[in-house]
Short mmCIF file of C-alpha atoms and ligand atoms in Angstrom, two decimals:
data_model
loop_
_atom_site.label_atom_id
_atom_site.label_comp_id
_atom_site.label_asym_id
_atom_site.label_seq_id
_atom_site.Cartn_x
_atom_site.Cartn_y
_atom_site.Cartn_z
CA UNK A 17 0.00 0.00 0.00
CA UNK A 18 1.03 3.43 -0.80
CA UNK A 19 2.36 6.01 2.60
CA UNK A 20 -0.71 7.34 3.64
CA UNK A 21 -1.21 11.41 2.80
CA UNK A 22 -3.54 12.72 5.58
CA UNK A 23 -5.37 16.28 4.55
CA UNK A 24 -7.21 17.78 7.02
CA UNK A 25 -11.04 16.27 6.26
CA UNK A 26 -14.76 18.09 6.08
CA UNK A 27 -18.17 17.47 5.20
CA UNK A 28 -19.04 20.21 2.91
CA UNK A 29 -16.98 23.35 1.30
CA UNK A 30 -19.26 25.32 3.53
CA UNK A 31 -17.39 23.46 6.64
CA UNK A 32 -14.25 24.39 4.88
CA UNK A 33 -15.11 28.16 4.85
CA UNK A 34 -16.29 27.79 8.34
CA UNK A 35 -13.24 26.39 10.02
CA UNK A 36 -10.75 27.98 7.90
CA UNK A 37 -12.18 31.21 6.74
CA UNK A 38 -9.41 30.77 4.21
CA UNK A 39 -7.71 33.67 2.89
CA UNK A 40 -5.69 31.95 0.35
CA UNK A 41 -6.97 29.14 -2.51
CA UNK A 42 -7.60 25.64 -1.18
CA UNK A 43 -8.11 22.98 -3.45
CA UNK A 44 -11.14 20.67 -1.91
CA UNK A 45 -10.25 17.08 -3.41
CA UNK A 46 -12.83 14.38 -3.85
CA UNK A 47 -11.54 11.61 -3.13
CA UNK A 48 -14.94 8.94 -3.72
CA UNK A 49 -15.62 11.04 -7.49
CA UNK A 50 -11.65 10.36 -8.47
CA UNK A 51 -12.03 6.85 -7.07
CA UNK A 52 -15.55 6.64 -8.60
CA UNK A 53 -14.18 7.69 -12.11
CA UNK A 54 -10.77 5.72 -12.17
CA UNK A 55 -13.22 2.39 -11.43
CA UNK A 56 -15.74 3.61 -14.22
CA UNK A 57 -12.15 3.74 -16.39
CA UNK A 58 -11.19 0.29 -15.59
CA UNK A 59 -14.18 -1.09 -15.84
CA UNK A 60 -15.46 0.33 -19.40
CA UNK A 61 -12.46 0.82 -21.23
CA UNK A 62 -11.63 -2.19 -23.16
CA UNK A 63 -7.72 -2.02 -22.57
CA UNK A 64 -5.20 -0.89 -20.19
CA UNK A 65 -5.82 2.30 -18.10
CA UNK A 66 -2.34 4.98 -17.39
CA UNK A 67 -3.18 7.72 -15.59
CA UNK A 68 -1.19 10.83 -17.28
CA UNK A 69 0.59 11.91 -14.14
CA UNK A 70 1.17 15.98 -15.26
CA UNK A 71 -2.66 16.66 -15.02
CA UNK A 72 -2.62 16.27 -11.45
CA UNK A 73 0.00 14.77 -10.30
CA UNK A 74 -0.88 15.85 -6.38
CA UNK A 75 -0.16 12.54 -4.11
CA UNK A 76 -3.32 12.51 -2.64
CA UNK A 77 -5.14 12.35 -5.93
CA UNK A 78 -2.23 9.46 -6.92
CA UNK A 79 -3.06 7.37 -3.43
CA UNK A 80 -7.02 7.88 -4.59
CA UNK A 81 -6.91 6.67 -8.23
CA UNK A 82 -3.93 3.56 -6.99
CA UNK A 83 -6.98 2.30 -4.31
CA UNK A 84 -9.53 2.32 -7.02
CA UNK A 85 -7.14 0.20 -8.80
CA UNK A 86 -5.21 1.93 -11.37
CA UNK A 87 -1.56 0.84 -11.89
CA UNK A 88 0.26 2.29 -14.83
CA UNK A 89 0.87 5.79 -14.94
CA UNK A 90 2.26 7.73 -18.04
CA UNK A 91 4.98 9.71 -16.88
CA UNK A 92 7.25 12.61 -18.97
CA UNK A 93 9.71 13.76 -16.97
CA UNK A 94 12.75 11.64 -14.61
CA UNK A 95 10.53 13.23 -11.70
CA UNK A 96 6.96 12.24 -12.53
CA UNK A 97 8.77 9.01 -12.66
CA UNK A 98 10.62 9.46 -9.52
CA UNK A 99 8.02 10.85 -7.94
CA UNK A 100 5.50 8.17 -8.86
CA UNK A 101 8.00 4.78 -8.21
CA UNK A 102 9.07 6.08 -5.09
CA UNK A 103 5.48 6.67 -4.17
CA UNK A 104 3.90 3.66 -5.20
CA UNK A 105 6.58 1.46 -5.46
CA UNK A 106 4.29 -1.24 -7.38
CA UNK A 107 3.23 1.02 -10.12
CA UNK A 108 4.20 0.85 -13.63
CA UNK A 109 5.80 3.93 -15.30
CA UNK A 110 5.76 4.75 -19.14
CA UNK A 111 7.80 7.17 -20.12
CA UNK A 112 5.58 9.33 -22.72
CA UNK A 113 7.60 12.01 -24.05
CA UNK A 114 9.37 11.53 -27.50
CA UNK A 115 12.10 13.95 -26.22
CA UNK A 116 13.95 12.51 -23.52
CA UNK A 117 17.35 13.73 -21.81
CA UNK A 118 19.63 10.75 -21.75
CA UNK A 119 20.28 11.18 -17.91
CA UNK A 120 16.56 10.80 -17.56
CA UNK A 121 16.34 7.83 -19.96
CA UNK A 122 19.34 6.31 -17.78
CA UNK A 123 18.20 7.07 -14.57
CA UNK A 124 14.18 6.02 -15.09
CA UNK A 125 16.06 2.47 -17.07
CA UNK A 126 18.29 1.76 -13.92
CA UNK A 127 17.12 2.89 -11.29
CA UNK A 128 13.04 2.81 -11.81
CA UNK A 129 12.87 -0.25 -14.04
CA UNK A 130 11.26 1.53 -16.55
CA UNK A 131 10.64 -0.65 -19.85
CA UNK A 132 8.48 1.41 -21.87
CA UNK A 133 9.45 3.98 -23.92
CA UNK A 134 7.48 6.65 -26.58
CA UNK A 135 9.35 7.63 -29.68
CA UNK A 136 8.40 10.17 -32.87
CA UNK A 137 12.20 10.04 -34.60
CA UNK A 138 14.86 7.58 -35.47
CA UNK A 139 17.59 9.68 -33.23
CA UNK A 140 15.70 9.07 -30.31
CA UNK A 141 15.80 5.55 -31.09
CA UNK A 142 19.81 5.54 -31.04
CA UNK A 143 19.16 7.18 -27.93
CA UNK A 144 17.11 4.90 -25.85
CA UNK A 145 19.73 2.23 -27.30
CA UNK A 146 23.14 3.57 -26.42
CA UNK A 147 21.90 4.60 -22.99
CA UNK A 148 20.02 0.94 -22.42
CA UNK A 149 22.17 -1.40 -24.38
CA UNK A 150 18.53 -2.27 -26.83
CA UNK A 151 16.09 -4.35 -27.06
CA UNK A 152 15.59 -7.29 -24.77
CA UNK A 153 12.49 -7.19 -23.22
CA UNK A 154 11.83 -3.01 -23.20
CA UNK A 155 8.82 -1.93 -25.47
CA UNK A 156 8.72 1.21 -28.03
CA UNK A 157 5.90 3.20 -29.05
CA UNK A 158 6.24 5.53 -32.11
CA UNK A 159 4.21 8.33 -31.89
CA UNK A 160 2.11 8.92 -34.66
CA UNK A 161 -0.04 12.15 -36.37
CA UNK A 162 -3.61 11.00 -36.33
CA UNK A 163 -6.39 13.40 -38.02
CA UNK A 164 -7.58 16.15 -35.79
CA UNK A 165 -11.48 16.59 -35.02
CA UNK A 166 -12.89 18.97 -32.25
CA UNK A 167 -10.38 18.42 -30.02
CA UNK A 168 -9.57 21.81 -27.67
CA UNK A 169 -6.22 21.94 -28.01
CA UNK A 170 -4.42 20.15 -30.84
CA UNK A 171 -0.90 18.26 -29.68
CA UNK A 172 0.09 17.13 -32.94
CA UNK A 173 2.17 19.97 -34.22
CA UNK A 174 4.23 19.63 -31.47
CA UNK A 175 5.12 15.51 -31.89
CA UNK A 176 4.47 12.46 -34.00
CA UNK A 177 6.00 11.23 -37.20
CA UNK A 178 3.88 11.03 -40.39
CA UNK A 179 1.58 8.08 -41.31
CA UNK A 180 4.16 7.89 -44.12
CA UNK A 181 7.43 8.13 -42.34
CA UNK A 182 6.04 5.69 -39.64
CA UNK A 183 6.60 2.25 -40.71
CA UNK A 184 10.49 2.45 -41.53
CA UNK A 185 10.80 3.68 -37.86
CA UNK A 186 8.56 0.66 -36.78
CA UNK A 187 10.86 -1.32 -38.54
CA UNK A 188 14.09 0.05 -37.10
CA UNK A 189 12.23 -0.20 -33.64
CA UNK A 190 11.42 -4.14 -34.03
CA UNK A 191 15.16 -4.33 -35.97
CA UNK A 192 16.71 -3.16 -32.63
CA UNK A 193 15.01 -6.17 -30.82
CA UNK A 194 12.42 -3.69 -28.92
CA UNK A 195 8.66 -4.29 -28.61
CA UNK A 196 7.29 -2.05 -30.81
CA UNK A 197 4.20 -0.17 -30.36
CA UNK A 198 2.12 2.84 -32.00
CA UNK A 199 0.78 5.50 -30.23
CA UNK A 200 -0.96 8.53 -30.87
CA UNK A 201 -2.76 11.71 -28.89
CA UNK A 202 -6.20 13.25 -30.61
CA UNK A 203 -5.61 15.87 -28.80
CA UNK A 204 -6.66 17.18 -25.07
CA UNK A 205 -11.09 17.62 -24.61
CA UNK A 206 -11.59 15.98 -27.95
CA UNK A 207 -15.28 16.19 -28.73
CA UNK A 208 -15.87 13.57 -31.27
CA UNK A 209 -15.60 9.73 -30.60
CA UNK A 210 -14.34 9.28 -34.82
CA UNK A 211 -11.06 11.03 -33.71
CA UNK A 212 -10.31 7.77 -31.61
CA UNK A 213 -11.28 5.88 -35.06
CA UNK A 214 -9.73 7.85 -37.27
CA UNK A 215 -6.22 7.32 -35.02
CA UNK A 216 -6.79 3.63 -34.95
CA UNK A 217 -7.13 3.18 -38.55
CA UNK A 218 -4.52 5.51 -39.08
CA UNK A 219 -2.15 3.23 -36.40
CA UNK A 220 -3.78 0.26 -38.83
CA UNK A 221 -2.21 1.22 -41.63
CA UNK A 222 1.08 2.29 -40.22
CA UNK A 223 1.08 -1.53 -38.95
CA UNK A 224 0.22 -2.53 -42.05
CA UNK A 225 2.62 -0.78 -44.10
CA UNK A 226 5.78 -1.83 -41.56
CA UNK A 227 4.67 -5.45 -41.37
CA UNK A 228 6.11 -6.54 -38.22
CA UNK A 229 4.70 -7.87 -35.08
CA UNK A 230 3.03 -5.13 -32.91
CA UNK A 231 1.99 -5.55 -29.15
CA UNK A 232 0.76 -2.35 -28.19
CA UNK A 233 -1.67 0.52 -29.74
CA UNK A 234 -2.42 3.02 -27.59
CA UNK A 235 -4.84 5.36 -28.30
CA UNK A 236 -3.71 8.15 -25.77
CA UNK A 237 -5.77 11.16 -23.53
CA UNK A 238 -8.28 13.25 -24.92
CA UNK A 239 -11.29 12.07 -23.18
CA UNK A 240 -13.37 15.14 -22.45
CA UNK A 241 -14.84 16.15 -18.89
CA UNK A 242 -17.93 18.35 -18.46
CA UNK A 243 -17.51 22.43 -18.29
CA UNK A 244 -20.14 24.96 -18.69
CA UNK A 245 -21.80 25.20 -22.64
CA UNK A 246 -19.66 22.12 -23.05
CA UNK A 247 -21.80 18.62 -22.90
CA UNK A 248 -19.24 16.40 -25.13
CA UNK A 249 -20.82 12.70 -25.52
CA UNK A 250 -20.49 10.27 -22.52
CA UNK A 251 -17.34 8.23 -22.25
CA UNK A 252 -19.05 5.06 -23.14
CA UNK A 253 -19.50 6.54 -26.59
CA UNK A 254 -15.99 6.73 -26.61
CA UNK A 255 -14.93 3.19 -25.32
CA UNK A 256 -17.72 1.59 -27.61
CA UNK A 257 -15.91 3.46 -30.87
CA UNK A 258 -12.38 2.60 -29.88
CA UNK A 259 -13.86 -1.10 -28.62
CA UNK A 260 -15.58 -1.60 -32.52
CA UNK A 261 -12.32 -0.26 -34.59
CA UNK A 262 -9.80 -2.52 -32.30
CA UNK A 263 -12.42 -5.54 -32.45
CA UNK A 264 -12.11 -5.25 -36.36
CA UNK A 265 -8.97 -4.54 -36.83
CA UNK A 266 -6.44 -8.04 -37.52
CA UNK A 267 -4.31 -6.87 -35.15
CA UNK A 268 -2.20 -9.90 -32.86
CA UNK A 269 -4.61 -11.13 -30.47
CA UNK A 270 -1.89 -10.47 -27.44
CA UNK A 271 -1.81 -6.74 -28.88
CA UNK A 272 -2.45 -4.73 -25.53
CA UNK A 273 -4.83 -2.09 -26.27
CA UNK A 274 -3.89 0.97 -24.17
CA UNK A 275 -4.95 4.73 -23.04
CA UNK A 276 -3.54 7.28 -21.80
CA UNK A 277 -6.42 9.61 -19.51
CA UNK A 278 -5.79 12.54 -17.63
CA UNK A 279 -8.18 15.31 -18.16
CA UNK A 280 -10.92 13.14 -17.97
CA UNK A 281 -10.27 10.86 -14.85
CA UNK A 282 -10.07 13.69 -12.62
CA UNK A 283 -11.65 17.33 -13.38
CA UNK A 284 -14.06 16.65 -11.56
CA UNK A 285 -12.47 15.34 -8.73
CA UNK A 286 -11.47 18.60 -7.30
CA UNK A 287 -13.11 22.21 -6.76
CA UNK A 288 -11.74 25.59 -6.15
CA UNK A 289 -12.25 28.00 -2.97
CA UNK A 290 -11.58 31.41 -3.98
CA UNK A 291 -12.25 34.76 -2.12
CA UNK A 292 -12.95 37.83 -3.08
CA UNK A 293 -10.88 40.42 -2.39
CA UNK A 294 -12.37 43.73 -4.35
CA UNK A 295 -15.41 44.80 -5.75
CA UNK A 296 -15.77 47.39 -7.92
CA UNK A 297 -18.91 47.34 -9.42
CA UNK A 298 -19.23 44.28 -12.19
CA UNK A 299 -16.09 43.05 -11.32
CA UNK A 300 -14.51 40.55 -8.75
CA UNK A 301 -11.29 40.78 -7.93
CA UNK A 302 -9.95 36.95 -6.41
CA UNK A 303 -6.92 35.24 -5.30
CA UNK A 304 -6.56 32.84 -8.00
CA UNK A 305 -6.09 33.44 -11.74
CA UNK A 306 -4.57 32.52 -14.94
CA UNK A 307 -1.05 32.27 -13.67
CA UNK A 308 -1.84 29.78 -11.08
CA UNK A 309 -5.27 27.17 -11.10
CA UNK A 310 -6.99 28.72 -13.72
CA UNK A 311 -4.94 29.24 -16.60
CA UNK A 312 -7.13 26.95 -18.81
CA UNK A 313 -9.76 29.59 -18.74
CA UNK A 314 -7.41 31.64 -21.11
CA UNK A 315 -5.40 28.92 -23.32
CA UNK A 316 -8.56 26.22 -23.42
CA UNK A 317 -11.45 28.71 -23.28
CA UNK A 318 -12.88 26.27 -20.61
CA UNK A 319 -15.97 27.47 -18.73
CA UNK A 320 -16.27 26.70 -15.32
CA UNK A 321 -19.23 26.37 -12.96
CA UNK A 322 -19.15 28.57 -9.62
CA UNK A 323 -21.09 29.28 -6.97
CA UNK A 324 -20.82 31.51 -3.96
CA UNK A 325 -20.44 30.76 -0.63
CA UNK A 326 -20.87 33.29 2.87
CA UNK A 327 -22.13 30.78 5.62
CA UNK A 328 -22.57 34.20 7.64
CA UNK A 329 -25.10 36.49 5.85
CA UNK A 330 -28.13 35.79 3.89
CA UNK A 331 -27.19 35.86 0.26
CA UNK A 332 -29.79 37.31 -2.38
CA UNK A 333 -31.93 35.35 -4.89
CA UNK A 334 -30.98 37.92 -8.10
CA UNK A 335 -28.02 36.74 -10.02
CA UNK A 336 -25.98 38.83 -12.47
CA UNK A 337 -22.62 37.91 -14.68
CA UNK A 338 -19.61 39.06 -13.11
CA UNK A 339 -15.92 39.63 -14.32
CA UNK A 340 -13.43 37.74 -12.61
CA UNK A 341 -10.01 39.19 -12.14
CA UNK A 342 -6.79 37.25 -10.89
CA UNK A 343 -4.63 38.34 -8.14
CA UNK A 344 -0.84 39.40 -10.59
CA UNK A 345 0.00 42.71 -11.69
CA UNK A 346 -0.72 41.52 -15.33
CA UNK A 347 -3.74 42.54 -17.46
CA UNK A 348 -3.60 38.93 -19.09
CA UNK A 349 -4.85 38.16 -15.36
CA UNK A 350 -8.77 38.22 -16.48
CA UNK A 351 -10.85 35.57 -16.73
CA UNK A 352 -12.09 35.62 -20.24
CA UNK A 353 -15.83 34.13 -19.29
CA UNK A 354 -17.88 35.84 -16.68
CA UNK A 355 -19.11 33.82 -13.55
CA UNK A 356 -22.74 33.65 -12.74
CA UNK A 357 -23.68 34.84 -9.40
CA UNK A 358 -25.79 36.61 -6.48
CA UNK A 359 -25.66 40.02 -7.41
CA UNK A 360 -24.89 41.11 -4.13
CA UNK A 361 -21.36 39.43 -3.95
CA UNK A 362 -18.74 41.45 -2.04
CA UNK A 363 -15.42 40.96 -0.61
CA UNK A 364 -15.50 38.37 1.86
CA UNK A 365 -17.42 36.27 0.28
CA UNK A 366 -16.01 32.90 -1.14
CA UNK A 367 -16.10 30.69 -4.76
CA UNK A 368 -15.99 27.39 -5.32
CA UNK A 369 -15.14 26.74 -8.58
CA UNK A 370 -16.00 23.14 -9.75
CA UNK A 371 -14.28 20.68 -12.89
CA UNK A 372 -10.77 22.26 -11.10
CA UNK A 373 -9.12 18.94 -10.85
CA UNK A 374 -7.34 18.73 -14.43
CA UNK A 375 -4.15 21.16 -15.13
CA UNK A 376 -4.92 23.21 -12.05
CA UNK A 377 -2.18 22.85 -9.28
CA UNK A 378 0.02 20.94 -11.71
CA UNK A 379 -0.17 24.16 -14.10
CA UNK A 380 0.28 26.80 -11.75
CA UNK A 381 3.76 28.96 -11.56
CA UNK A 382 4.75 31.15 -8.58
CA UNK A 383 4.29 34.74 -10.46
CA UNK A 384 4.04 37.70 -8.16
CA UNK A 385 4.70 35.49 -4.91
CA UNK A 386 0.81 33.99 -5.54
CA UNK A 387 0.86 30.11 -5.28
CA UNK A 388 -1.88 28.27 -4.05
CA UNK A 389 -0.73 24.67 -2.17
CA UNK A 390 -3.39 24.19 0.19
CA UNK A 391 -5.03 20.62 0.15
CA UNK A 392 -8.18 19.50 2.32
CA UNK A 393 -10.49 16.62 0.84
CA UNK A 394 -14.44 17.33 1.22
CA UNK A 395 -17.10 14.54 1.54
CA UNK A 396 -19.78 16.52 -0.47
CA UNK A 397 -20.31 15.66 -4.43
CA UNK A 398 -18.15 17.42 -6.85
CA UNK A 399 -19.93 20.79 -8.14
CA UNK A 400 -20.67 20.00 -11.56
CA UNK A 401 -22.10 22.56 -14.75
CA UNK A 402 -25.42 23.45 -14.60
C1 PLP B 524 -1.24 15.35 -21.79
C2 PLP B 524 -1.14 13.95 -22.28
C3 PLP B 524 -2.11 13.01 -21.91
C4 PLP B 524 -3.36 13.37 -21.15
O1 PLP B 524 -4.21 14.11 -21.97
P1 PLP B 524 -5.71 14.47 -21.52
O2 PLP B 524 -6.22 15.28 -22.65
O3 PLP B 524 -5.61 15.24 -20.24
O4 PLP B 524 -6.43 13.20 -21.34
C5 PLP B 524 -1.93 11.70 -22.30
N1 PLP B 524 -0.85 11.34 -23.03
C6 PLP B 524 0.11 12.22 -23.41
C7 PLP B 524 1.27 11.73 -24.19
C8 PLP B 524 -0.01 13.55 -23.05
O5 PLP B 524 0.91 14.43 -23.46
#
């Protein structure tokens, strides 16, 4: 069992506010929703489950989704690994990133026991095998470009070799004695089940073309979570599309089938308490903003459901939309969709802000001296859009 990570425990948010009249950010984890989700994960996907360790990569959240049974994690950096193995010392590690230092590709090898390996160029290749001495027994993915469809952010510019240029690296990978395998990312809140299908049958044809044995496709992240205006099919849809173009495909029948979560194990297995600080008429002025737990309101556009909380007045009935400004010096520090709320909010008063538990803490940088590290888990359900 993992070393036990004990955050100071309530009922409700409003028990939060009450106890702590907190001052600063604290992130309410829930631990039963991230347990409830990884378990909905492992029991509906139709492959492996990795948990992609840089959306949240908070212990407590680790210890929650290991207990519901999740052991493989997708790591891209020497310390997600380290920080993962020497956490959960039973875990797997994958080591995701096509760009690897070769001090980190040593280190996670020898000292981790870390076997599998992503890929998206042949130099990386020479890599992995001067540092390892080859083959024998490690796997290698190669990183593909699938078609993009309504996906929020796109991550194929950034990595992934060609359809084209993919089997001669496939071959070069099962020429150097490796496992091969192909992997690809539709990108991060992708909207439409076909981009799964699209990747598979792209990753088809790749295998095709290379003609050697394959014994892993994985079919990365992008599995959407819920935010405000944004109702993306259920995850079932999902696992059913990916389930039919595996099932189909003539693949080996000891090909693992494999993916790669973050985002959409565990946004909703945090919220947000904020407090205001200012008023000035329309506007809120809070202690949390782009350059810490909410950047994704600026780069993804995401919409997230809030709610206000002052256990010690009455709070009115009228609602109006209010501006939302972050606590730097920087005029980027504006939230670029309005919250919903009592009209009469004031300084004092606190937000929860719900879906916070994806690219939150593990996004946030230390601008202006404002970083928020408080944890406390809360039994109450997650706050979810309206
Ligand atoms: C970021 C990332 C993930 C997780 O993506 P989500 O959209 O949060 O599910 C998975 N795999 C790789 C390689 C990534 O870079």
């Amino acid at each position: 069992m993992p070393a036990k990570i004990n955050l100071p425990s309530f009922a409700t948010t409003e028990d939060v506010v009450k106890e702590l009249k907190p001052g600063y950010p604290v992130y309410c984890l829930r631990l039963a929703e991230l347990k409830r989700q990884a378990r909905y994960f492992l029991d509906n996907f139709p492959g492996r489950v990795m948990y992609a360790v840089k959306c949240n990569p908070h212990l407590a959240v680790l210890n929650a989704l290991y207990e519901a049974g999740i052991r493989h994690f997708d790591t891209a950096s020497l310390a997600e690994v380290a920080l993962v193995r020497e956490h959960l010392p039973q875990a797997d590690c994958y080591f995701m990133h096509p760009v690897k230092p070769r001090a980190a590709i040593m280190t996670a090898h020898q000292v981790y026991g870390v076997d599998h390996y992503v890929i998206d160029h042949e130099k990386e290749l020479d890599k992995i095998v001067d540092v390892t001495g080859g083959g024998d027994g490690k796997v290698v993915l190669v990183r593909i470009v699938t078609p993009v469809h309504e996906a929020q952010y796109q991550l194929s510019d950034k990595f992934g070799i060609s359809a084209e240029d993919a089997p001669a690296l496939l071959n070069k990978v099962h020429a150097a004695h490796f496992q091969t395998g192909v992997a690809f990312h539709v990108g991060s809140q992708c909207r439409n089940p076909q981009a799964f299908v699209d990747g598979i049958n792209t990753a088809l044809d790749v295998i095709e073309a290379a003609g050697v044995p394959v014994h892993y496709l994985d079919v990365g992240g992008g599995f959407p979570a819920l935010y405000q205006d944004d109702s993306p099919p259920e995850l079932e849809a999902y696992f059913e599309a990916i389930y039919a173009a595996f099932d189909q495909s003539r693949l080996r029948r000891d090909c693992v089938l494999m993916c790669e979560p973050g985002r959409g194990l565990v946004a909703s297995g945090c919220t947000l308490l904020v407090q205001v600080q200012l008023r000035k008429d329309d506007k809120l002025y809070i202690n949390d903003g782009v350059y810490q737990s909410l950047s994704e309101t600026l780069t993804g556009k995401m919409k997230l459901p809030a709610r206000l909380i002052n256990p010690k007045r009455e709070i009115t009935a009228e609602y109006q939309d209010f501006t939302i400004l972050g606590p730097t010096c920087d005029n980027l520090d504006i939230l670029p969709s309005p919250f919903h709320l009592p009209a009469d909010a004031d300084e004092g008063d606190w937000i929860e802000i719900g879906q916070t538990g994806a690219y939150s803490n593990s996004a946030a940088t230390r601008f202006n001296g404002f970083f928020p590290k408080t944890f406390v888990a809360v039994d109450a359900p997650p706050l979810l859009p309206r």
